[in-house]
């Protein structure tokens, strides 16, 4: 039973769904889906949190707002299972916060939010680190027998979701840059048309004139073209 002690069919289905892409795909969405799935799918789990660490910056999500405050409070006091898991790179368990002696200030904070047992799993999603926290209102809720299988599933499914999201972000960024480039080309063509109309020159000469002016004033050609087009439109309205 070790392989299924902490994994239900619903949890497996919900974790697999994290990798699906959509218009609202983001790190926040993946973390929110992860914590919701864990809170609903892990037997004995009352709620879950996720900390996405990258370049010493952290993004925190939780199935309940109280857990977000608990994670942030732990970081403020500088002690607790999440801090230990991030430091050591190993899973950290609190069987019962009322009997825990390692982090007295954290225990008081967790008790305030009704938490009795905690399990924190560090997951490597290079170049980031993910800390997944599971919480229960009962002591001893997270048996060590099923932790290994749960950690393996989380590592696999979250890694897939993060990889998909990263690729999606690259495609979305490339599309935005292409759209910006096309918009810049359009306004340059309009500016060239204005110069050709006023000076009677050809398109190559018009662009060369734009380029010379942009170098002289140390501005981008596209920005200069936009200023020229805007000024021409204002004069036309008069």
GROMACS .gro file of C-alpha atoms in nm:
model
  238
    1UNK     CA    1   0.000   0.000   0.000
    2UNK     CA    2   0.303   0.229   0.021
    3UNK     CA    3   0.268   0.348  -0.335
    4UNK     CA    4  -0.092   0.460  -0.291
    5UNK     CA    5  -0.108   0.570   0.076
    6UNK     CA    6  -0.105   0.942  -0.007
    7UNK     CA    7  -0.216   0.929  -0.371
    8UNK     CA    8  -0.579   0.906  -0.481
    9UNK     CA    9  -0.712   0.878  -0.837
   10UNK     CA   10  -0.851   1.231  -0.809
   11UNK     CA   11  -0.513   1.368  -0.702
   12UNK     CA   12  -0.334   1.193  -0.989
   13UNK     CA   13  -0.587   1.333  -1.237
   14UNK     CA   14  -0.565   1.687  -1.099
   15UNK     CA   15  -0.185   1.688  -1.094
   16UNK     CA   16  -0.173   1.564  -1.454
   17UNK     CA   17  -0.403   1.852  -1.552
   18UNK     CA   18  -0.147   2.108  -1.429
   19UNK     CA   19   0.046   2.067  -1.753
   20UNK     CA   20  -0.242   2.176  -1.976
   21UNK     CA   21  -0.186   2.509  -2.146
   22UNK     CA   22  -0.434   2.793  -2.183
   23UNK     CA   23  -0.453   3.167  -2.228
   24UNK     CA   24  -0.422   3.216  -1.851
   25UNK     CA   25  -0.119   2.986  -1.816
   26UNK     CA   26   0.125   3.126  -1.558
   27UNK     CA   27   0.335   3.025  -1.259
   28UNK     CA   28   0.060   3.159  -1.031
   29UNK     CA   29  -0.200   2.941  -1.202
   30UNK     CA   30   0.016   2.627  -1.173
   31UNK     CA   31   0.086   2.688  -0.804
   32UNK     CA   32  -0.279   2.761  -0.731
   33UNK     CA   33  -0.386   2.443  -0.910
   34UNK     CA   34  -0.121   2.244  -0.725
   35UNK     CA   35  -0.224   2.356  -0.377
   36UNK     CA   36  -0.593   2.307  -0.454
   37UNK     CA   37  -0.528   1.954  -0.584
   38UNK     CA   38  -0.324   1.856  -0.279
   39UNK     CA   39  -0.575   1.995  -0.032
   40UNK     CA   40  -0.856   1.802  -0.199
   41UNK     CA   41  -0.670   1.485  -0.296
   42UNK     CA   42  -0.425   1.387  -0.022
   43UNK     CA   43  -0.592   1.186   0.256
   44UNK     CA   44  -0.574   1.372   0.587
   45UNK     CA   45  -0.458   1.697   0.425
   46UNK     CA   46  -0.652   2.006   0.530
   47UNK     CA   47  -0.464   2.253   0.312
   48UNK     CA   48  -0.147   2.309   0.109
   49UNK     CA   49   0.101   2.580   0.022
   50UNK     CA   50   0.364   2.628  -0.247
   51UNK     CA   51   0.671   2.853  -0.248
   52UNK     CA   52   0.838   2.911  -0.584
   53UNK     CA   53   1.194   3.034  -0.523
   54UNK     CA   54   1.409   3.178  -0.801
   55UNK     CA   55   1.700   3.421  -0.772
   56UNK     CA   56   1.617   3.473  -0.401
   57UNK     CA   57   1.268   3.589  -0.496
   58UNK     CA   58   0.965   3.395  -0.384
   59UNK     CA   59   0.609   3.354  -0.509
   60UNK     CA   60   0.373   3.206  -0.251
   61UNK     CA   61   0.041   3.034  -0.314
   62UNK     CA   62  -0.196   2.847  -0.085
   63UNK     CA   63  -0.523   2.661  -0.085
   64UNK     CA   64  -0.629   2.888   0.204
   65UNK     CA   65  -0.527   3.245   0.281
   66UNK     CA   66  -0.435   3.143   0.637
   67UNK     CA   67  -0.164   2.914   0.501
   68UNK     CA   68  -0.015   3.194   0.292
   69UNK     CA   69   0.005   3.401   0.610
   70UNK     CA   70   0.162   3.105   0.794
   71UNK     CA   71   0.432   3.065   0.526
   72UNK     CA   72   0.506   3.437   0.520
   73UNK     CA   73   0.504   3.449   0.899
   74UNK     CA   74   0.753   3.160   0.910
   75UNK     CA   75   0.985   3.354   0.682
   76UNK     CA   76   0.957   3.662   0.905
   77UNK     CA   77   1.049   3.476   1.226
   78UNK     CA   78   1.323   3.283   1.047
   79UNK     CA   79   1.242   2.931   1.166
   80UNK     CA   80   1.017   2.643   1.070
   81UNK     CA   81   0.985   2.337   0.845
   82UNK     CA   82   0.982   2.527   0.514
   83UNK     CA   83   1.301   2.712   0.602
   84UNK     CA   84   1.463   2.385   0.710
   85UNK     CA   85   1.353   2.207   0.391
   86UNK     CA   86   1.492   2.485   0.172
   87UNK     CA   87   1.818   2.489   0.363
   88UNK     CA   88   1.872   2.113   0.373
   89UNK     CA   89   1.708   2.015   0.046
   90UNK     CA   90   1.529   1.731   0.225
   91UNK     CA   91   1.169   1.673   0.328
   92UNK     CA   92   1.074   1.804   0.671
   93UNK     CA   93   0.795   1.671   0.894
   94UNK     CA   94   0.624   1.806   1.203
   95UNK     CA   95   0.425   1.522   1.355
   96UNK     CA   96   0.256   1.741   1.615
   97UNK     CA   97   0.324   2.112   1.662
   98UNK     CA   98   0.216   2.083   2.027
   99UNK     CA   99   0.503   1.840   2.092
  100UNK     CA  100   0.758   1.995   1.854
  101UNK     CA  101   1.068   2.146   2.019
  102UNK     CA  102   1.282   2.259   1.722
  103UNK     CA  103   1.094   2.578   1.636
  104UNK     CA  104   0.890   2.712   1.931
  105UNK     CA  105   0.796   3.039   1.759
  106UNK     CA  106   0.677   2.855   1.450
  107UNK     CA  107   0.476   2.613   1.664
  108UNK     CA  108   0.293   2.905   1.826
  109UNK     CA  109   0.223   3.054   1.483
  110UNK     CA  110   0.093   2.725   1.340
  111UNK     CA  111  -0.126   2.664   1.643
  112UNK     CA  112  -0.284   3.006   1.594
  113UNK     CA  113  -0.406   2.889   1.251
  114UNK     CA  114  -0.523   2.549   1.377
  115UNK     CA  115  -0.236   2.348   1.220
  116UNK     CA  116  -0.126   2.034   1.406
  117UNK     CA  117   0.094   1.846   1.157
  118UNK     CA  118   0.305   1.957   0.863
  119UNK     CA  119   0.494   1.798   0.575
  120UNK     CA  120   0.721   2.007   0.349
  121UNK     CA  121   0.864   1.861   0.029
  122UNK     CA  122   1.137   2.043  -0.167
  123UNK     CA  123   1.112   1.990  -0.544
  124UNK     CA  124   1.382   2.088  -0.790
  125UNK     CA  125   1.232   2.260  -1.095
  126UNK     CA  126   1.557   2.413  -1.221
  127UNK     CA  127   1.638   2.697  -1.238
  128UNK     CA  128   1.390   2.732  -0.950
  129UNK     CA  129   1.316   2.547  -0.627
  130UNK     CA  130   0.964   2.462  -0.518
  131UNK     CA  131   0.864   2.400  -0.158
  132UNK     CA  132   0.533   2.217  -0.125
  133UNK     CA  133   0.372   2.224   0.218
  134UNK     CA  134   0.091   1.994   0.337
  135UNK     CA  135  -0.098   2.080   0.655
  136UNK     CA  136  -0.350   1.900   0.872
  137UNK     CA  137  -0.569   1.997   1.166
  138UNK     CA  138  -0.488   1.657   1.318
  139UNK     CA  139  -0.152   1.533   1.451
  140UNK     CA  140   0.035   1.257   1.271
  141UNK     CA  141  -0.163   1.290   0.948
  142UNK     CA  142   0.126   1.234   0.709
  143UNK     CA  143   0.258   0.881   0.731
  144UNK     CA  144   0.617   0.839   0.605
  145UNK     CA  145   0.513   0.527   0.412
  146UNK     CA  146   0.353   0.724   0.130
  147UNK     CA  147   0.575   1.034   0.125
  148UNK     CA  148   0.829   0.894  -0.122
  149UNK     CA  149   0.563   0.808  -0.381
  150UNK     CA  150   0.394   1.145  -0.339
  151UNK     CA  151   0.726   1.328  -0.378
  152UNK     CA  152   0.803   1.132  -0.696
  153UNK     CA  153   0.463   1.213  -0.847
  154UNK     CA  154   0.490   1.581  -0.756
  155UNK     CA  155   0.839   1.605  -0.903
  156UNK     CA  156   0.727   1.448  -1.228
  157UNK     CA  157   0.398   1.633  -1.277
  158UNK     CA  158   0.514   1.975  -1.155
  159UNK     CA  159   0.827   1.953  -1.370
  160UNK     CA  160   0.610   1.882  -1.676
  161UNK     CA  161   0.378   2.173  -1.591
  162UNK     CA  162   0.668   2.414  -1.539
  163UNK     CA  163   0.841   2.304  -1.860
  164UNK     CA  164   0.519   2.346  -2.059
  165UNK     CA  165   0.461   2.686  -1.904
  166UNK     CA  166   0.818   2.796  -1.980
  167UNK     CA  167   0.784   2.694  -2.345
  168UNK     CA  168   0.445   2.865  -2.364
  169UNK     CA  169   0.593   3.185  -2.218
  170UNK     CA  170   0.872   3.178  -2.476
  171UNK     CA  171   0.622   3.141  -2.760
  172UNK     CA  172   0.405   3.418  -2.615
  173UNK     CA  173   0.709   3.645  -2.575
  174UNK     CA  174   0.824   3.575  -2.930
  175UNK     CA  175   0.475   3.654  -3.059
  176UNK     CA  176   0.465   3.981  -2.866
  177UNK     CA  177   0.808   4.080  -2.995
  178UNK     CA  178   0.705   3.997  -3.351
  179UNK     CA  179   0.388   4.202  -3.313
  180UNK     CA  180   0.592   4.491  -3.176
  181UNK     CA  181   0.838   4.461  -3.465
  182UNK     CA  182   0.555   4.463  -3.719
  183UNK     CA  183   0.399   4.766  -3.551
  184UNK     CA  184   0.737   4.943  -3.562
  185UNK     CA  185   0.779   4.858  -3.929
  186UNK     CA  186   0.432   4.993  -4.004
  187UNK     CA  187   0.497   5.328  -3.838
  188UNK     CA  188   0.835   5.356  -4.014
  189UNK     CA  189   0.662   5.302  -4.348
  190UNK     CA  190   0.413   5.578  -4.258
  191UNK     CA  191   0.697   5.813  -4.165
  192UNK     CA  192   0.878   5.733  -4.491
  193UNK     CA  193   0.558   5.818  -4.678
  194UNK     CA  194   0.538   6.156  -4.506
  195UNK     CA  195   0.900   6.236  -4.592
  196UNK     CA  196   0.853   6.123  -4.953
  197UNK     CA  197   0.541   6.339  -4.983
  198UNK     CA  198   0.706   6.652  -4.844
  199UNK     CA  199   1.049   6.620  -5.007
  200UNK     CA  200   0.969   6.429  -5.326
  201UNK     CA  201   1.237   6.167  -5.260
  202UNK     CA  202   1.217   5.788  -5.297
  203UNK     CA  203   1.165   5.528  -5.017
  204UNK     CA  204   1.538   5.453  -4.975
  205UNK     CA  205   1.625   5.819  -4.941
  206UNK     CA  206   1.337   5.871  -4.697
  207UNK     CA  207   1.461   5.589  -4.472
  208UNK     CA  208   1.817   5.720  -4.490
  209UNK     CA  209   1.691   6.060  -4.375
  210UNK     CA  210   1.512   5.894  -4.082
  211UNK     CA  211   1.825   5.702  -3.991
  212UNK     CA  212   2.047   6.013  -3.997
  213UNK     CA  213   1.808   6.212  -3.778
  214UNK     CA  214   1.773   5.923  -3.532
  215UNK     CA  215   2.152   5.895  -3.498
  216UNK     CA  216   2.188   6.268  -3.451
  217UNK     CA  217   1.927   6.278  -3.173
  218UNK     CA  218   2.023   5.932  -3.036
  219UNK     CA  219   1.673   5.785  -3.057
  220UNK     CA  220   1.550   5.467  -3.218
  221UNK     CA  221   1.428   5.490  -3.577
  222UNK     CA  222   1.088   5.348  -3.476
  223UNK     CA  223   1.050   5.604  -3.195
  224UNK     CA  224   1.146   5.889  -3.427
  225UNK     CA  225   0.901   5.762  -3.690
  226UNK     CA  226   0.623   5.748  -3.431
  227UNK     CA  227   0.691   6.109  -3.330
  228UNK     CA  228   0.686   6.218  -3.693
  229UNK     CA  229   0.358   6.039  -3.764
  230UNK     CA  230   0.195   6.177  -3.447
  231UNK     CA  231   0.302   6.533  -3.537
  232UNK     CA  232   0.175   6.491  -3.893
  233UNK     CA  233  -0.163   6.365  -3.763
  234UNK     CA  234  -0.195   6.661  -3.523
  235UNK     CA  235  -0.126   6.907  -3.804
  236UNK     CA  236  -0.378   6.733  -4.029
  237UNK     CA  237  -0.652   6.773  -3.765
  238UNK     CA  238  -0.590   7.145  -3.752
   0.00000   0.00000   0.00000
